[in-house]
Structures are given as C-alpha cells and as structure tokens.
Amino acid sequence: NIMADFNMAYAITMAYEGNYSNDIDDVGGETYKGIARKYHPNWQGWPIVDAQKLYPNFPECLENLFELQQLVKNFFKTTYWDVIRGDDIMDQNIANEMFDTSVNMGVKRAVKYLQSGLNILNRNQQNYSDIIEDGSFGPITFRTLQKYLSIDSNEYLLKVMVILRGMHYIEYMRKSLTQEKFARGWLKRVHI
C-alpha cells in the first residue's frame, strides 16, 4: 500500500495560504503562510519576520529566506500532518483534505468531518461500527478509515468531508458578515 506524502499535501495547501498578511478582519490577525501569531505566538519564525519588517522589500523578501521557509514547513508537518497521522493514511486525497482542513479550521474539526463521513457511510453499521465523533484521531478512527478504504471509494468520504467544510464556511459567513470577503478564498479549498 502506498502511503500519503506530506510534500504533496503541503504544496496544495501552500497554494491557498498566501504569504504575509495582517488583515483587520482576519480573526487570526497577523499571519505568515497561514501561521497566525495570535494562535502561535511562540513560533520560531516570528523573530525572523519581525527583523525583515525594517527592509523596503518586506514582505516579498521573506520568500528568499531558506531558514524561514524550513521553519514554516516543519511547523505544518508537526502541528498538523503528524497529528492526523498523515504518513499512515493510505489515500493521498483523503490525507490532502484532512491536512488542508486542519490547517484552515483546526485538527479537531478536520477529524470530526472524517469521523462523521465514516459514520454516515457505514451502511447503518453493516460495514463497520459507528465511532465517536470527538475530533481525536486515535486508533479506532484510524482502523475505521482503513476498513472504509478497503471496501469503498474515497470519493464518497471526500464528498461528505467537503460538504461539511463548505457548510461551516457558509454558517460562519452568515454569523459574521465581515467574513464574506474571504468567501472566494475559502470556496477555492472546497473541491474533490
């Protein structure tokens, strides 16, 4: 069995994340490549970013800093990919979706969408038992995912995960109209 590859998932997610941003309407506030200072104030890359603010070609100059780019990649691998056991997932598309959702909405929500999909698609527990939708990617969720992939198409599971994600974006924008300006960026991520 071929396992999912982090570099493939990372490349897809980085195409959405953009570079440096400090948008007043972004709940994450100041972010670099999707790493929000508000949520990750101790990330090792912030001192490098701050030092570059003195230069006239900021933030473009950040792209050429190899050490900073490695810190970004390492952050995403340990904070998201390793937590969802990306290296153990036997389907690249499922791993990509789990990873991108984790980066954009948090690991717990990404895992809940996976768990919901697995429960919805078990043919009323004929294929396998329901699992607890707790957002924790433990051994039972992992075994259930393996079982699902051994008997069913990844397409249906991906569709459920993507639909749940899309509904979250819509509900979020309905609650907070300032978030509508991010609609197109978010909706680009909702695809199979």
Backbone as JSON, one array per atom type, in Angstrom:
{
  "sequence": "NIMADFNMAYAITMAYEGNYSNDIDDVGGETYKGIARKYHPNWQGWPIVDAQKLYPNFPECLENLFELQQLVKNFFKTTYWDVIRGDDIMDQNIANEMFDTSVNMGVKRAVKYLQSGLNILNRNQQNYSDIIEDGSFGPITFRTLQKYLSIDSNEYLLKVMVILRGMHYIEYMRKSLTQEKFARGWLKRVHI",
  "N": [[0.83, -1.21, 0.0], [0.46, 2.22, -0.79], [1.49, 5.01, 0.97], [0.32, 8.26, 2.08], [1.85, 11.33, 1.02], [3.6, 13.88, 2.56], [4.78, 16.15, 1.32], [3.31, 16.52, -1.03], [0.73, 17.14, -0.08], [1.35, 19.44, 1.35], [2.22, 21.21, -0.66], [-0.19, 21.69, -2.03], [-1.78, 22.93, -0.04], [-0.21, 25.18, 0.56], [-0.51, 26.66, -1.74], [-2.92, 27.86, -1.32], [-2.59, 29.37, 0.98], [-1.14, 31.77, 0.79], [1.03, 34.59, 1.53], [2.5, 36.88, 3.59], [0.29, 38.51, 5.83], [-1.82, 40.94, 7.32], [-4.6, 41.44, 8.11], [-7.26, 43.31, 9.25], [-9.81, 42.22, 9.51], [-9.38, 39.54, 9.57], [-9.65, 36.85, 11.66], [-7.44, 35.58, 12.65], [-5.54, 37.53, 12.65], [-2.31, 38.91, 12.35], [-0.58, 37.04, 10.03], [1.61, 34.55, 8.68], [2.03, 32.72, 5.87], [-0.24, 31.28, 6.62], [0.2, 30.77, 9.3], [-0.85, 31.92, 12.24], [-0.07, 34.62, 14.3], [-1.47, 35.21, 16.58], [-2.49, 32.74, 17.45], [-0.26, 31.17, 17.49], [2.01, 32.32, 19.0], [4.61, 31.78, 19.82], [6.0, 30.69, 17.75], [8.95, 29.9, 16.02], [9.6, 31.35, 13.76], [8.69, 33.98, 13.9], [10.5, 36.0, 15.04], [12.29, 36.24, 12.88], [10.62, 37.14, 10.8], [9.82, 39.59, 11.95], [12.28, 40.98, 12.06], [12.73, 41.41, 9.37], [10.92, 43.34, 8.71], [11.98, 45.84, 8.67], [13.04, 46.33, 6.23], [12.77, 47.69, 2.9], [11.69, 46.0, 0.94], [9.91, 44.34, 2.18], [6.87, 42.49, 2.41], [7.96, 40.74, 0.57], [10.61, 39.9, 0.6], [10.72, 37.83, 2.4], [10.26, 35.4, 1.17], [12.66, 34.48, 0.13], [14.17, 33.56, 2.21], [15.69, 30.9, 3.34], [15.89, 29.53, 5.81], [13.61, 30.47, 7.17], [11.57, 29.47, 5.5], [11.93, 26.73, 5.89], [11.28, 26.56, 8.59], [8.57, 27.16, 8.45], [7.62, 24.94, 6.98], [8.32, 22.8, 8.68], [6.77, 23.47, 10.91], [4.14, 23.1, 9.89], [4.23, 20.37, 9.35], [4.66, 19.14, 11.89], [2.61, 20.27, 13.48], [0.19, 19.75, 12.2], [0.16, 17.66, 10.06], [1.51, 15.42, 11.27], [-0.11, 15.06, 13.49], [-2.54, 14.23, 12.42], [-1.74, 11.83, 11.55], [-0.69, 11.65, 8.97], [1.33, 10.35, 7.44], [0.61, 7.71, 7.67], [-1.82, 7.38, 6.43], [-3.58, 5.79, 3.86], [-4.41, 6.94, 1.51], [-3.95, 9.46, -0.69], [-5.61, 11.63, -1.43], [-7.54, 11.79, 0.62], [-5.81, 12.31, 2.75], [-4.78, 14.79, 1.89], [-7.09, 16.41, 2.02], [-7.76, 16.19, 4.74], [-5.46, 17.35, 5.85], [-5.45, 19.99, 4.75], [-7.89, 20.97, 5.71], [-7.36, 20.82, 8.44], [-5.3, 22.72, 8.7], [-6.68, 25.02, 7.97], [-8.96, 25.1, 9.63], [-8.46, 23.83, 11.98], [-7.29, 20.86, 13.66], [-9.08, 19.27, 15.16], [-11.67, 19.79, 14.14], [-11.31, 18.95, 11.47], [-10.86, 16.21, 11.84], [-13.29, 15.5, 13.02], [-15.0, 15.86, 10.82], [-14.09, 13.83, 9.16], [-14.69, 11.61, 10.8], [-17.5, 11.88, 10.96], [-18.15, 11.46, 8.27], [-17.27, 8.79, 7.98], [-19.07, 7.52, 9.7], [-21.53, 8.13, 8.51], [-21.33, 6.72, 6.17], [-21.29, 3.97, 6.68], [-23.24, 2.14, 6.09], [-25.47, 1.86, 7.9], [-24.07, 0.63, 10.01], [-23.46, -1.86, 9.01], [-21.12, -2.3, 7.55], [-19.07, -1.54, 9.28], [-18.68, -0.6, 12.74], [-20.23, 2.35, 14.2], [-18.32, 5.22, 15.11], [-17.04, 7.29, 17.77], [-17.56, 10.73, 17.44], [-15.36, 12.67, 18.13], [-13.3, 14.28, 17.38], [-10.73, 13.44, 17.72], [-7.94, 11.83, 16.49], [-7.54, 8.89, 16.91], [-6.6, 5.37, 17.51], [-8.95, 3.87, 16.9], [-10.44, 5.45, 15.12], [-8.53, 5.56, 13.09], [-8.29, 2.82, 12.33], [-10.9, 2.41, 11.45], [-11.03, 4.13, 9.27], [-9.16, 2.83, 7.62], [-10.54, 0.41, 7.2], [-12.85, 1.38, 5.88], [-11.64, 2.39, 3.49], [-10.76, 0.03, 2.41], [-13.0, -1.18, 1.43], [-14.63, 0.64, 0.1], [-15.16, 3.52, -2.07], [-12.96, 6.31, -2.08], [-14.13, 8.61, -2.91], [-16.77, 9.1, -1.94], [-16.44, 9.52, 0.79], [-14.73, 11.73, 0.73], [-16.5, 13.57, -0.45], [-18.46, 13.91, 1.59], [-16.85, 15.03, 3.63], [-16.0, 17.4, 2.39], [-18.44, 18.68, 1.9], [-19.35, 19.13, 4.54], [-17.36, 20.86, 5.38], [-17.74, 23.02, 3.6], [-20.31, 23.81, 4.41], [-19.71, 24.72, 6.95], [-18.19, 27.03, 6.35], [-20.19, 28.58, 5.12], [-22.11, 28.88, 7.2], [-20.52, 30.27, 9.02], [-20.01, 32.66, 7.66], [-22.59, 33.64, 7.53], [-23.08, 34.22, 10.18], [-21.2, 36.17, 10.74], [-20.79, 38.9, 9.01], [-18.54, 40.33, 8.18], [-16.81, 38.42, 7.39], [-17.44, 37.6, 4.87], [-15.86, 38.59, 2.83], [-13.82, 36.8, 2.58], [-14.84, 34.68, 1.27], [-14.39, 33.68, -1.41], [-11.75, 32.77, -1.38], [-11.93, 30.77, 0.57], [-13.83, 29.07, -0.63], [-12.44, 28.15, -2.82], [-10.99, 26.16, -1.7], [-12.78, 24.17, -1.31], [-13.3, 21.39, -2.75], [-13.24, 18.38, -4.72]],
  "CA": [[0.0, 0.0, 0.0], [1.2, 3.48, -0.86], [1.06, 5.96, 2.0], [0.24, 9.64, 1.65], [3.11, 12.06, 1.03], [3.45, 15.22, 3.14], [5.16, 17.22, 0.38], [2.2, 16.74, -1.96], [-0.33, 17.85, 0.66], [1.9, 20.75, 1.71], [2.22, 22.05, -1.86], [-1.57, 22.08, -2.3], [-2.21, 23.88, 0.99], [0.55, 26.44, 0.45], [-1.05, 27.43, -2.86], [-4.06, 28.63, -0.8], [-2.3, 30.14, 2.18], [-0.63, 33.11, 0.58], [2.28, 34.9, 2.22], [2.31, 37.69, 4.8], [-0.98, 39.22, 5.86], [-2.23, 41.49, 8.61], [-5.92, 41.96, 7.78], [-8.02, 43.62, 10.47], [-10.99, 41.36, 9.57], [-8.97, 38.14, 9.71], [-9.64, 36.53, 13.09], [-6.08, 35.17, 13.01], [-4.69, 38.71, 12.72], [-1.07, 38.82, 11.58], [-0.26, 35.66, 9.66], [2.59, 34.28, 7.63], [1.75, 31.41, 5.25], [-1.28, 30.58, 7.36], [0.54, 30.66, 10.72], [-1.35, 33.13, 12.89], [0.69, 34.99, 15.5], [-2.42, 35.17, 17.7], [-2.64, 31.35, 17.9], [1.07, 30.54, 17.59], [2.91, 33.44, 19.27], [5.98, 31.33, 20.09], [6.6, 30.08, 16.56], [10.34, 30.37, 15.86], [9.75, 32.22, 12.59], [8.27, 35.38, 14.12], [11.63, 36.94, 15.13], [12.85, 36.44, 11.54], [9.65, 38.02, 10.11], [9.9, 40.94, 12.54], [13.55, 41.6, 11.66], [12.64, 41.78, 7.96], [9.98, 44.47, 8.55], [12.77, 47.07, 8.53], [13.53, 46.45, 4.86], [11.74, 48.22, 1.98], [11.05, 44.96, 0.11], [9.06, 43.48, 3.03], [7.18, 41.13, 2.87], [8.45, 39.88, -0.53], [11.93, 39.38, 0.95], [10.59, 36.63, 3.24], [10.26, 34.21, 0.3], [14.03, 34.05, -0.17], [14.87, 33.17, 3.43], [15.6, 29.44, 3.41], [15.62, 29.11, 7.2], [12.2, 30.78, 7.47], [10.72, 28.54, 4.76], [12.04, 25.44, 6.58], [10.51, 26.68, 9.84], [7.16, 27.06, 8.05], [7.34, 23.56, 6.59], [8.41, 21.98, 9.9], [5.6, 23.82, 11.71], [2.97, 22.44, 9.32], [4.35, 18.92, 9.49], [4.47, 18.7, 13.29], [1.36, 20.78, 14.06], [-1.0, 19.24, 11.52], [0.35, 16.38, 9.36], [1.83, 14.35, 12.21], [-1.25, 14.87, 14.4], [-3.56, 13.44, 11.71], [-1.06, 10.6, 11.12], [-0.67, 11.72, 7.51], [2.22, 9.35, 6.84], [-0.02, 6.39, 7.77], [-3.06, 7.34, 5.66], [-3.32, 5.08, 2.61], [-5.08, 7.61, 0.4], [-3.4, 10.81, -0.78], [-6.68, 12.65, -1.47], [-8.08, 11.91, 1.98], [-4.77, 12.98, 3.54], [-4.74, 16.19, 1.45], [-8.28, 17.08, 2.55], [-7.6, 16.25, 6.19], [-4.4, 18.3, 6.15], [-5.86, 21.35, 4.42], [-8.94, 21.36, 6.66], [-6.68, 21.02, 9.72], [-4.59, 23.99, 8.63], [-7.64, 26.11, 7.83], [-10.02, 25.09, 10.65], [-8.03, 23.11, 13.18], [-7.26, 19.4, 13.54], [-10.27, 18.67, 15.76], [-12.78, 19.9, 13.18], [-10.99, 18.09, 10.32], [-11.06, 14.81, 12.26], [-14.74, 15.31, 13.18], [-15.59, 15.71, 9.49], [-13.73, 12.47, 8.75], [-15.48, 10.68, 11.63], [-18.89, 11.98, 10.5], [-18.22, 10.78, 6.98], [-17.15, 7.35, 8.2], [-20.33, 7.05, 10.3], [-22.62, 8.26, 7.53], [-21.11, 5.8, 5.05], [-21.07, 2.57, 7.1], [-24.46, 1.37, 5.77], [-26.14, 1.55, 9.18], [-23.18, -0.22, 10.8], [-23.24, -3.19, 8.4], [-19.72, -2.39, 7.13], [-18.27, -1.39, 10.5], [-19.43, 0.09, 13.8], [-20.08, 3.79, 14.35], [-17.25, 5.65, 16.02], [-17.34, 8.54, 18.47], [-17.13, 11.9, 16.67], [-14.77, 13.52, 19.16], [-12.24, 15.1, 16.82], [-9.43, 12.89, 18.09], [-7.57, 10.82, 15.5], [-6.96, 7.79, 17.65], [-6.5, 4.09, 16.81], [-10.25, 3.39, 16.4], [-10.72, 6.23, 13.91], [-7.59, 5.13, 12.06], [-8.69, 1.48, 11.85], [-12.17, 2.56, 10.73], [-10.67, 4.71, 7.97], [-8.55, 1.74, 6.83], [-11.62, -0.51, 6.83], [-13.63, 2.06, 4.85], [-10.88, 2.47, 2.24], [-10.59, -1.32, 1.85], [-14.26, -1.67, 0.85], [-15.44, 1.67, -0.53], [-14.43, 4.54, -2.82], [-12.63, 7.53, -1.33], [-14.94, 9.71, -3.44], [-17.93, 9.4, -1.09], [-15.92, 10.08, 2.04], [-14.26, 13.08, 0.39], [-17.67, 14.43, -0.65], [-19.05, 14.26, 2.89], [-15.92, 15.93, 4.32], [-16.0, 18.68, 1.7], [-19.75, 19.29, 2.14], [-19.35, 19.62, 5.92], [-16.46, 22.02, 5.39], [-18.43, 24.1, 2.91], [-21.41, 24.27, 5.28], [-19.1, 25.51, 8.03], [-17.88, 28.35, 5.81], [-21.44, 29.31, 4.9], [-22.66, 29.26, 8.52], [-19.6, 31.25, 9.6], [-20.24, 33.93, 6.97], [-23.92, 34.11, 7.91], [-22.99, 34.75, 11.55], [-20.31, 37.33, 10.78], [-20.77, 39.41, 7.64], [-17.2, 40.79, 7.81], [-16.06, 37.27, 6.87], [-17.83, 37.32, 3.48], [-14.8, 38.94, 1.88], [-12.92, 35.65, 2.45], [-15.63, 33.59, 0.68], [-13.8, 33.06, -2.61], [-10.56, 32.04, -0.96], [-12.37, 29.55, 1.25], [-14.53, 28.17, -1.56], [-11.43, 27.5, -3.67], [-10.49, 24.98, -0.99], [-13.87, 23.17, -1.22], [-13.37, 20.66, -4.01], [-12.8, 16.98, -4.65]],
  "C": [[0.87, 1.26, 0.0], [0.62, 4.44, 0.17], [1.07, 7.38, 1.44], [1.59, 10.34, 1.85], [2.88, 13.49, 1.51], [3.73, 16.31, 2.11], [4.06, 17.53, -0.63], [1.09, 17.55, -1.28], [0.11, 19.28, 0.97], [1.85, 21.71, 0.52], [0.81, 22.56, -2.18], [-2.02, 23.16, -1.32], [-1.49, 25.22, 0.86], [0.06, 27.3, -0.72], [-2.24, 28.29, -2.4], [-3.64, 29.65, 0.25], [-1.77, 31.54, 1.94], [0.62, 33.35, 1.42], [2.02, 35.66, 3.5], [1.01, 38.46, 4.72], [-1.22, 39.76, 7.27], [-3.55, 42.22, 8.41], [-6.74, 42.13, 9.06], [-9.25, 42.71, 10.63], [-10.65, 39.87, 9.7], [-8.86, 37.82, 11.19], [-8.26, 36.09, 13.57], [-5.13, 36.34, 13.15], [-3.47, 38.56, 11.82], [-0.75, 37.35, 11.31], [0.86, 35.63, 8.64], [2.37, 32.85, 7.15], [0.75, 30.6, 6.06], [-0.96, 30.35, 8.83], [0.16, 31.97, 11.38], [-0.58, 33.4, 14.18], [-0.2, 34.88, 16.75], [-2.5, 33.75, 18.3], [-1.3, 30.65, 18.12], [2.13, 31.62, 17.86], [4.37, 33.02, 19.47], [6.64, 30.64, 18.92], [7.96, 30.73, 16.31], [10.54, 31.31, 14.68], [9.43, 33.68, 12.84], [9.44, 36.34, 14.29], [12.27, 37.24, 13.77], [11.94, 37.38, 10.74], [9.78, 39.44, 10.63], [11.16, 41.68, 12.12], [13.49, 42.1, 10.22], [11.72, 42.98, 7.72], [10.71, 45.8, 8.34], [13.16, 47.34, 7.08], [12.41, 46.89, 3.91], [11.03, 47.14, 1.15], [10.28, 43.94, 0.96], [7.63, 43.55, 2.5], [7.76, 40.22, 1.78], [9.77, 39.2, -0.16], [11.85, 38.08, 1.76], [10.7, 35.34, 2.43], [11.65, 33.62, 0.11], [14.8, 33.57, 1.05], [14.67, 31.67, 3.66], [15.24, 28.97, 4.81], [14.15, 29.33, 7.57], [11.28, 29.78, 6.76], [10.77, 27.14, 5.38], [11.26, 25.44, 7.88], [9.01, 26.56, 9.56], [6.81, 25.6, 7.79], [7.34, 22.64, 7.81], [7.2, 22.21, 10.8], [4.37, 23.06, 11.2], [3.03, 20.93, 9.47], [4.06, 18.48, 10.92], [3.12, 19.1, 13.85], [0.11, 20.13, 13.46], [-0.79, 17.82, 10.96], [0.6, 15.24, 10.34], [0.66, 14.04, 13.14], [-2.36, 14.05, 13.74], [-2.95, 12.14, 11.15], [-1.01, 10.51, 9.59], [0.18, 10.65, 6.85], [1.61, 7.95, 6.82], [-1.29, 6.26, 6.93], [-2.76, 6.77, 4.27], [-3.99, 5.71, 1.4], [-4.63, 9.06, 0.36], [-4.49, 11.88, -0.74], [-7.32, 12.86, -0.11], [-7.08, 12.67, 2.86], [-4.69, 14.47, 3.18], [-5.89, 16.98, 2.07], [-8.18, 17.25, 4.07], [-6.58, 17.33, 6.58], [-4.86, 19.72, 5.91], [-6.95, 21.84, 5.37], [-8.32, 21.63, 8.03], [-6.01, 22.38, 9.77], [-5.59, 25.15, 8.69], [-8.62, 26.22, 9.0], [-9.63, 24.4, 11.95], [-8.19, 21.6, 13.01], [-8.57, 18.79, 14.03], [-11.46, 18.67, 14.79], [-12.54, 18.99, 11.97], [-11.26, 16.62, 10.66], [-12.55, 14.53, 12.46], [-15.43, 15.12, 11.83], [-15.29, 14.31, 8.95], [-14.59, 11.45, 9.5], [-16.95, 10.69, 11.22], [-19.08, 11.24, 9.2], [-18.16, 9.27, 7.13], [-18.45, 6.78, 8.78], [-21.49, 7.08, 9.31], [-22.54, 7.16, 6.47], [-20.93, 4.33, 5.44], [-22.29, 1.67, 6.88], [-25.15, 0.88, 7.04], [-25.39, 0.48, 9.97], [-23.05, -1.65, 10.25], [-21.76, -3.37, 8.02], [-18.75, -2.34, 8.3], [-19.09, -0.56, 11.48], [-19.24, 1.6, 13.72], [-18.93, 4.07, 15.31], [-17.67, 6.96, 16.68], [-16.76, 9.69, 17.66], [-16.57, 12.94, 17.65], [-13.63, 14.4, 18.66], [-10.84, 14.63, 17.17], [-9.09, 11.73, 17.16], [-6.8, 9.7, 16.19], [-6.98, 6.5, 16.86], [-7.83, 3.58, 16.24], [-10.62, 4.14, 15.12], [-9.81, 5.78, 12.78], [-7.97, 3.77, 11.48], [-9.97, 1.56, 11.03], [-11.93, 3.16, 9.35], [-10.05, 3.63, 7.07], [-9.62, 0.77, 6.33], [-12.46, 0.1, 5.7], [-12.91, 2.01, 3.5], [-10.68, 1.09, 1.6], [-11.86, -1.82, 1.16], [-15.04, -0.63, 0.06], [-14.54, 2.7, -1.23], [-14.16, 5.76, -1.94], [-13.53, 8.69, -1.73], [-16.09, 10.1, -2.51], [-17.49, 10.04, 0.22], [-15.43, 11.5, 1.82], [-15.44, 14.03, 0.23], [-18.28, 14.85, 0.68], [-18.16, 15.27, 3.61], [-15.96, 17.33, 3.72], [-17.34, 19.42, 1.91], [-19.81, 19.88, 3.55], [-18.48, 20.87, 6.04], [-17.13, 23.24, 4.75], [-19.56, 24.68, 3.74], [-20.86, 25.11, 6.44], [-18.78, 26.92, 7.55], [-19.14, 29.19, 5.66], [-22.04, 29.77, 6.22], [-21.81, 30.35, 9.17], [-19.83, 32.63, 8.98], [-21.61, 34.51, 7.32], [-23.9, 34.76, 9.29], [-22.2, 36.05, 11.6], [-20.08, 37.84, 9.36], [-19.39, 39.92, 7.22], [-16.39, 39.66, 7.18], [-16.39, 36.96, 5.41], [-16.72, 37.63, 2.48], [-13.81, 37.79, 1.68], [-13.58, 34.49, 1.7], [-14.9, 32.9, -0.48], [-12.54, 32.26, -2.28], [-10.92, 30.73, -0.29], [-12.98, 28.56, 0.26], [-13.57, 27.51, -2.56], [-10.95, 26.21, -3.03], [-11.53, 23.86, -0.95], [-14.02, 22.49, -2.57], [-12.89, 19.24, -3.8], [-11.81, 16.75, -5.78]]
}
